[in-house]
Amino acid sequence: MSERIATVSRDTQETRIRVSVNLDGSGKLNCETGVPFLDHMLDQVARHGLIDLDIHAEGDLHIDDHHTVEDLGITLGQAFDQAIGDKRGIYRYGHAYVPLDEALSRVVVDFSGRPGLFMDVAFTRAAIGRLDTQLFQEFFQGFVNHARVTLHIDNLKGENAHHQAETIFKAFGRALRMAVAPDPRMAGQMPSTKGSL
């Protein structure tokens, strides 16, 4: 399997974003988004997904965090789509349950080529720090649209919104790690009866 890395830039009147991804990394994160709690969540994805991420974002944070968070999801999705290549020889599907104290989340991903987000999360607070919890949906919607994956996110239990979010992002990282991993029994084969994804 060839090196699975990609770098994508997105420049708009609202944001300037650069994302580099190494799917076969060791969990290193270099991240400056201007949204501290999002940086913390992206660290969970890198660490638990064993994916190296280099992310730099400048956005119109003087308005709010919406454009930066959404565009980061878009750009990260584009980088994953490029890095994964034609998907030959990968597991394709990934899933994880992750607890943190009272909170428990399940994330399931399919590198199907068909974008779809199914998110069932009732955050107990409207904001974590200054980050509007509604923006997590925007982040993941941007990701699935551009990574071309089906993603199910369910927070099964949780009273603390920080714990809810952290279990989601840790499970997201673990599910990605499983899905993109090389499957020795599928070496060189497309993980689909269609012959393409």
PDB file of C-alpha atoms in Angstrom:
ATOM      1  CA  MET A   1       0.000   0.000   0.000  1.00  0.00           C
ATOM      2  CA  SER A   2       1.448   3.360  -1.032  1.00  0.00           C
ATOM      3  CA  GLU A   3       1.931   6.272   1.328  1.00  0.00           C
ATOM      4  CA  ARG A   4      -1.458   7.617   2.364  1.00  0.00           C
ATOM      5  CA  ILE A   5      -0.965  11.317   2.892  1.00  0.00           C
ATOM      6  CA  ALA A   6      -2.686  14.419   1.576  1.00  0.00           C
ATOM      7  CA  THR A   7      -2.597  18.185   2.001  1.00  0.00           C
ATOM      8  CA  VAL A   8      -5.619  20.342   1.181  1.00  0.00           C
ATOM      9  CA  SER A   9      -6.099  24.099   1.382  1.00  0.00           C
ATOM     10  CA  ARG A  10      -9.365  26.009   1.450  1.00  0.00           C
ATOM     11  CA  ASP A  11      -9.375  29.773   0.994  1.00  0.00           C
ATOM     12  CA  THR A  12     -12.636  31.721   1.122  1.00  0.00           C
ATOM     13  CA  GLN A  13     -13.667  35.213   2.185  1.00  0.00           C
ATOM     14  CA  GLU A  14     -14.512  33.689   5.569  1.00  0.00           C
ATOM     15  CA  THR A  15     -11.675  31.228   6.248  1.00  0.00           C
ATOM     16  CA  ARG A  16      -8.163  30.212   5.242  1.00  0.00           C
ATOM     17  CA  ILE A  17      -7.494  26.591   6.156  1.00  0.00           C
ATOM     18  CA  ARG A  18      -4.689  24.112   5.484  1.00  0.00           C
ATOM     19  CA  VAL A  19      -4.973  20.448   6.522  1.00  0.00           C
ATOM     20  CA  SER A  20      -2.360  17.718   6.136  1.00  0.00           C
ATOM     21  CA  VAL A  21      -3.242  14.101   6.941  1.00  0.00           C
ATOM     22  CA  ASN A  22      -1.130  10.964   7.286  1.00  0.00           C
ATOM     23  CA  LEU A  23      -3.436   7.973   7.743  1.00  0.00           C
ATOM     24  CA  ASP A  24      -0.496   5.774   8.790  1.00  0.00           C
ATOM     25  CA  GLY A  25       0.880   8.118  11.410  1.00  0.00           C
ATOM     26  CA  SER A  26       1.491   7.799  15.131  1.00  0.00           C
ATOM     27  CA  GLY A  27      -1.155  10.171  16.462  1.00  0.00           C
ATOM     28  CA  LYS A  28       0.701  13.485  16.258  1.00  0.00           C
ATOM     29  CA  LEU A  29      -1.248  16.728  16.121  1.00  0.00           C
ATOM     30  CA  ASN A  30      -0.063  20.190  15.164  1.00  0.00           C
ATOM     31  CA  CYS A  31      -3.162  22.347  15.350  1.00  0.00           C
ATOM     32  CA  GLU A  32      -4.022  26.048  15.480  1.00  0.00           C
ATOM     33  CA  THR A  33      -7.658  26.799  14.719  1.00  0.00           C
ATOM     34  CA  GLY A  34      -8.409  29.685  17.069  1.00  0.00           C
ATOM     35  CA  VAL A  35     -11.162  27.525  18.621  1.00  0.00           C
ATOM     36  CA  PRO A  36      -9.532  25.961  21.706  1.00  0.00           C
ATOM     37  CA  PHE A  37     -12.113  23.267  22.450  1.00  0.00           C
ATOM     38  CA  LEU A  38     -12.088  22.137  18.815  1.00  0.00           C
ATOM     39  CA  ASP A  39      -8.292  21.828  19.004  1.00  0.00           C
ATOM     40  CA  HIS A  40      -8.782  19.586  22.044  1.00  0.00           C
ATOM     41  CA  MET A  41     -11.272  17.409  20.135  1.00  0.00           C
ATOM     42  CA  LEU A  42      -9.006  17.137  17.071  1.00  0.00           C
ATOM     43  CA  ASP A  43      -6.239  15.976  19.402  1.00  0.00           C
ATOM     44  CA  GLN A  44      -8.531  13.091  20.417  1.00  0.00           C
ATOM     45  CA  VAL A  45      -9.047  12.137  16.744  1.00  0.00           C
ATOM     46  CA  ALA A  46      -5.313  12.137  16.040  1.00  0.00           C
ATOM     47  CA  ARG A  47      -4.299  10.321  19.225  1.00  0.00           C
ATOM     48  CA  HIS A  48      -6.944   7.629  19.206  1.00  0.00           C
ATOM     49  CA  GLY A  49      -6.977   7.255  15.420  1.00  0.00           C
ATOM     50  CA  LEU A  50      -3.166   7.067  15.139  1.00  0.00           C
ATOM     51  CA  ILE A  51      -3.538   9.656  12.390  1.00  0.00           C
ATOM     52  CA  ASP A  52      -1.065  12.528  12.043  1.00  0.00           C
ATOM     53  CA  LEU A  53      -2.853  15.852  11.569  1.00  0.00           C
ATOM     54  CA  ASP A  54      -1.358  19.239  10.755  1.00  0.00           C
ATOM     55  CA  ILE A  55      -4.134  21.843  10.825  1.00  0.00           C
ATOM     56  CA  HIS A  56      -3.940  25.615  10.537  1.00  0.00           C
ATOM     57  CA  ALA A  57      -7.017  27.793  10.303  1.00  0.00           C
ATOM     58  CA  GLU A  58      -7.727  31.483  10.228  1.00  0.00           C
ATOM     59  CA  GLY A  59     -11.401  32.374  10.263  1.00  0.00           C
ATOM     60  CA  ASP A  60     -13.812  35.188  10.965  1.00  0.00           C
ATOM     61  CA  LEU A  61     -13.937  34.362  14.669  1.00  0.00           C
ATOM     62  CA  HIS A  62     -14.889  37.969  15.422  1.00  0.00           C
ATOM     63  CA  ILE A  63     -18.319  36.986  14.039  1.00  0.00           C
ATOM     64  CA  ASP A  64     -18.501  33.497  15.568  1.00  0.00           C
ATOM     65  CA  ASP A  65     -16.944  30.036  15.226  1.00  0.00           C
ATOM     66  CA  HIS A  66     -19.424  28.689  12.662  1.00  0.00           C
ATOM     67  CA  HIS A  67     -17.495  29.204   9.420  1.00  0.00           C
ATOM     68  CA  THR A  68     -14.206  27.987  10.887  1.00  0.00           C
ATOM     69  CA  VAL A  69     -15.687  24.811  12.380  1.00  0.00           C
ATOM     70  CA  GLU A  70     -17.731  23.936   9.283  1.00  0.00           C
ATOM     71  CA  ASP A  71     -14.885  24.637   6.856  1.00  0.00           C
ATOM     72  CA  LEU A  72     -12.492  22.565   8.960  1.00  0.00           C
ATOM     73  CA  GLY A  73     -14.857  19.620   8.588  1.00  0.00           C
ATOM     74  CA  ILE A  74     -14.976  20.172   4.826  1.00  0.00           C
ATOM     75  CA  THR A  75     -11.207  20.456   4.457  1.00  0.00           C
ATOM     76  CA  LEU A  76     -10.487  17.480   6.720  1.00  0.00           C
ATOM     77  CA  GLY A  77     -12.963  15.418   4.701  1.00  0.00           C
ATOM     78  CA  GLN A  78     -11.270  16.404   1.432  1.00  0.00           C
ATOM     79  CA  ALA A  79      -7.880  15.442   2.856  1.00  0.00           C
ATOM     80  CA  PHE A  80      -9.183  12.027   3.974  1.00  0.00           C
ATOM     81  CA  ASP A  81     -10.759  11.424   0.575  1.00  0.00           C
ATOM     82  CA  GLN A  82      -7.463  12.146  -1.170  1.00  0.00           C
ATOM     83  CA  ALA A  83      -5.319  10.201   1.286  1.00  0.00           C
ATOM     84  CA  ILE A  84      -7.462   7.042   1.229  1.00  0.00           C
ATOM     85  CA  GLY A  85      -7.059   6.638  -2.531  1.00  0.00           C
ATOM     86  CA  ASP A  86      -9.155   3.987  -4.270  1.00  0.00           C
ATOM     87  CA  LYS A  87      -9.776   2.133  -0.964  1.00  0.00           C
ATOM     88  CA  ARG A  88      -8.360  -1.172  -2.142  1.00  0.00           C
ATOM     89  CA  GLY A  89      -7.204  -3.373   0.713  1.00  0.00           C
ATOM     90  CA  ILE A  90      -8.785  -1.463   3.606  1.00  0.00           C
ATOM     91  CA  TYR A  91     -11.263  -2.714   6.188  1.00  0.00           C
ATOM     92  CA  ARG A  92     -13.718  -0.023   4.990  1.00  0.00           C
ATOM     93  CA  TYR A  93     -15.939  -0.248   8.089  1.00  0.00           C
ATOM     94  CA  GLY A  94     -15.012   0.961  11.548  1.00  0.00           C
ATOM     95  CA  HIS A  95     -16.812   1.246  14.862  1.00  0.00           C
ATOM     96  CA  ALA A  96     -16.063   2.163  18.445  1.00  0.00           C
ATOM     97  CA  TYR A  97     -17.755   2.559  21.789  1.00  0.00           C
ATOM     98  CA  VAL A  98     -15.948   4.981  24.100  1.00  0.00           C
ATOM     99  CA  PRO A  99     -16.852   5.833  27.712  1.00  0.00           C
ATOM    100  CA  LEU A 100     -15.737   8.763  29.822  1.00  0.00           C
ATOM    101  CA  ASP A 101     -17.123   8.564  33.332  1.00  0.00           C
ATOM    102  CA  GLU A 102     -20.928   8.787  32.946  1.00  0.00           C
ATOM    103  CA  ALA A 103     -20.846   9.429  29.182  1.00  0.00           C
ATOM    104  CA  LEU A 104     -20.835   6.746  26.485  1.00  0.00           C
ATOM    105  CA  SER A 105     -20.800   7.228  22.711  1.00  0.00           C
ATOM    106  CA  ARG A 106     -20.859   4.949  19.688  1.00  0.00           C
ATOM    107  CA  VAL A 107     -19.482   5.913  16.280  1.00  0.00           C
ATOM    108  CA  VAL A 108     -19.736   3.765  13.148  1.00  0.00           C
ATOM    109  CA  VAL A 109     -18.171   4.738   9.805  1.00  0.00           C
ATOM    110  CA  ASP A 110     -18.302   3.262   6.311  1.00  0.00           C
ATOM    111  CA  PHE A 111     -15.982   4.524   3.572  1.00  0.00           C
ATOM    112  CA  SER A 112     -18.810   3.806   1.159  1.00  0.00           C
ATOM    113  CA  GLY A 113     -18.433   6.688  -1.269  1.00  0.00           C
ATOM    114  CA  ARG A 114     -21.944   7.766  -0.215  1.00  0.00           C
ATOM    115  CA  PRO A 115     -22.121  10.775   2.114  1.00  0.00           C
ATOM    116  CA  GLY A 116     -24.535  10.400   4.995  1.00  0.00           C
ATOM    117  CA  LEU A 117     -24.561  11.715   8.555  1.00  0.00           C
ATOM    118  CA  PHE A 118     -26.908  10.236  11.157  1.00  0.00           C
ATOM    119  CA  MET A 119     -26.231  11.954  14.459  1.00  0.00           C
ATOM    120  CA  ASP A 120     -28.287  11.407  17.605  1.00  0.00           C
ATOM    121  CA  VAL A 121     -26.784  13.584  20.327  1.00  0.00           C
ATOM    122  CA  ALA A 122     -28.672  15.667  22.882  1.00  0.00           C
ATOM    123  CA  PHE A 123     -26.003  17.870  24.412  1.00  0.00           C
ATOM    124  CA  THR A 124     -26.800  18.883  27.970  1.00  0.00           C
ATOM    125  CA  ARG A 125     -25.406  22.389  27.426  1.00  0.00           C
ATOM    126  CA  ALA A 126     -25.684  24.857  24.555  1.00  0.00           C
ATOM    127  CA  ALA A 127     -21.960  25.655  24.666  1.00  0.00           C
ATOM    128  CA  ILE A 128     -18.705  24.137  25.883  1.00  0.00           C
ATOM    129  CA  GLY A 129     -16.427  27.013  26.721  1.00  0.00           C
ATOM    130  CA  ARG A 130     -17.394  29.401  23.954  1.00  0.00           C
ATOM    131  CA  LEU A 131     -18.057  26.677  21.357  1.00  0.00           C
ATOM    132  CA  ASP A 132     -21.715  26.279  20.375  1.00  0.00           C
ATOM    133  CA  THR A 133     -22.510  22.549  20.595  1.00  0.00           C
ATOM    134  CA  GLN A 134     -24.676  22.860  17.436  1.00  0.00           C
ATOM    135  CA  LEU A 135     -21.435  23.327  15.488  1.00  0.00           C
ATOM    136  CA  PHE A 136     -20.392  19.702  16.020  1.00  0.00           C
ATOM    137  CA  GLN A 137     -23.151  18.698  13.579  1.00  0.00           C
ATOM    138  CA  GLU A 138     -21.789  21.231  11.062  1.00  0.00           C
ATOM    139  CA  PHE A 139     -18.264  19.848  11.471  1.00  0.00           C
ATOM    140  CA  PHE A 140     -19.308  16.246  10.895  1.00  0.00           C
ATOM    141  CA  GLN A 141     -21.657  17.182   8.020  1.00  0.00           C
ATOM    142  CA  GLY A 142     -18.786  18.910   6.254  1.00  0.00           C
ATOM    143  CA  PHE A 143     -16.564  15.894   6.872  1.00  0.00           C
ATOM    144  CA  VAL A 144     -18.970  13.264   5.541  1.00  0.00           C
ATOM    145  CA  ASN A 145     -19.899  15.309   2.473  1.00  0.00           C
ATOM    146  CA  HIS A 146     -16.284  15.585   1.377  1.00  0.00           C
ATOM    147  CA  ALA A 147     -14.766  12.357   2.720  1.00  0.00           C
ATOM    148  CA  ARG A 148     -17.733  10.585   1.088  1.00  0.00           C
ATOM    149  CA  VAL A 149     -18.452   8.392   4.093  1.00  0.00           C
ATOM    150  CA  THR A 150     -21.522   7.218   5.955  1.00  0.00           C
ATOM    151  CA  LEU A 151     -21.207   8.188   9.612  1.00  0.00           C
ATOM    152  CA  HIS A 152     -23.458   7.249  12.542  1.00  0.00           C
ATOM    153  CA  ILE A 153     -22.863   9.072  15.821  1.00  0.00           C
ATOM    154  CA  ASP A 154     -24.877   8.197  18.920  1.00  0.00           C
ATOM    155  CA  ASN A 155     -24.338   9.540  22.399  1.00  0.00           C
ATOM    156  CA  LEU A 156     -25.890   6.763  24.445  1.00  0.00           C
ATOM    157  CA  LYS A 157     -25.406   8.324  27.892  1.00  0.00           C
ATOM    158  CA  GLY A 158     -24.063  11.534  29.296  1.00  0.00           C
ATOM    159  CA  GLU A 159     -24.715  14.359  31.726  1.00  0.00           C
ATOM    160  CA  ASN A 160     -21.583  16.450  31.233  1.00  0.00           C
ATOM    161  CA  ALA A 161     -21.421  18.083  27.777  1.00  0.00           C
ATOM    162  CA  HIS A 162     -17.604  18.048  27.759  1.00  0.00           C
ATOM    163  CA  HIS A 163     -17.677  14.305  28.392  1.00  0.00           C
ATOM    164  CA  GLN A 164     -20.326  13.818  25.690  1.00  0.00           C
ATOM    165  CA  ALA A 165     -18.203  15.611  23.096  1.00  0.00           C
ATOM    166  CA  GLU A 166     -14.976  13.927  24.124  1.00  0.00           C
ATOM    167  CA  THR A 167     -16.444  10.421  23.889  1.00  0.00           C
ATOM    168  CA  ILE A 168     -17.779  11.261  20.415  1.00  0.00           C
ATOM    169  CA  PHE A 169     -14.431  12.479  19.093  1.00  0.00           C
ATOM    170  CA  LYS A 170     -12.453   9.657  20.704  1.00  0.00           C
ATOM    171  CA  ALA A 171     -14.851   7.111  19.213  1.00  0.00           C
ATOM    172  CA  PHE A 172     -14.642   8.911  15.857  1.00  0.00           C
ATOM    173  CA  GLY A 173     -10.850   8.555  15.909  1.00  0.00           C
ATOM    174  CA  ARG A 174     -11.022   4.864  16.860  1.00  0.00           C
ATOM    175  CA  ALA A 175     -13.630   4.122  14.178  1.00  0.00           C
ATOM    176  CA  LEU A 176     -11.530   5.886  11.521  1.00  0.00           C
ATOM    177  CA  ARG A 177      -8.463   3.935  12.632  1.00  0.00           C
ATOM    178  CA  MET A 178     -10.287   0.639  12.164  1.00  0.00           C
ATOM    179  CA  ALA A 179     -11.864   1.561   8.826  1.00  0.00           C
ATOM    180  CA  VAL A 180      -8.726   2.840   7.071  1.00  0.00           C
ATOM    181  CA  ALA A 181      -6.441   0.081   8.373  1.00  0.00           C
ATOM    182  CA  PRO A 182      -4.992  -2.292   5.769  1.00  0.00           C
ATOM    183  CA  ASP A 183      -6.776  -5.641   5.843  1.00  0.00           C
ATOM    184  CA  PRO A 184      -4.210  -8.385   5.115  1.00  0.00           C
ATOM    185  CA  ARG A 185      -6.925 -10.703   3.821  1.00  0.00           C
ATOM    186  CA  MET A 186      -8.268  -7.995   1.480  1.00  0.00           C
ATOM    187  CA  ALA A 187      -4.845  -7.029   0.083  1.00  0.00           C
ATOM    188  CA  GLY A 188      -5.242  -5.436  -3.337  1.00  0.00           C
ATOM    189  CA  GLN A 189      -8.979  -6.135  -3.441  1.00  0.00           C
ATOM    190  CA  MET A 190     -11.848  -3.668  -3.429  1.00  0.00           C
ATOM    191  CA  PRO A 191     -13.968  -4.103  -0.260  1.00  0.00           C
ATOM    192  CA  SER A 192     -17.198  -4.066  -2.262  1.00  0.00           C
ATOM    193  CA  THR A 193     -19.067  -6.432  -4.570  1.00  0.00           C
ATOM    194  CA  LYS A 194     -19.543  -3.443  -6.906  1.00  0.00           C
ATOM    195  CA  GLY A 195     -15.833  -3.367  -7.713  1.00  0.00           C
ATOM    196  CA  SER A 196     -15.502   0.310  -6.804  1.00  0.00           C
ATOM    197  CA  LEU A 197     -16.340   2.685  -3.976  1.00  0.00           C
TER     198      LEU A 197
END
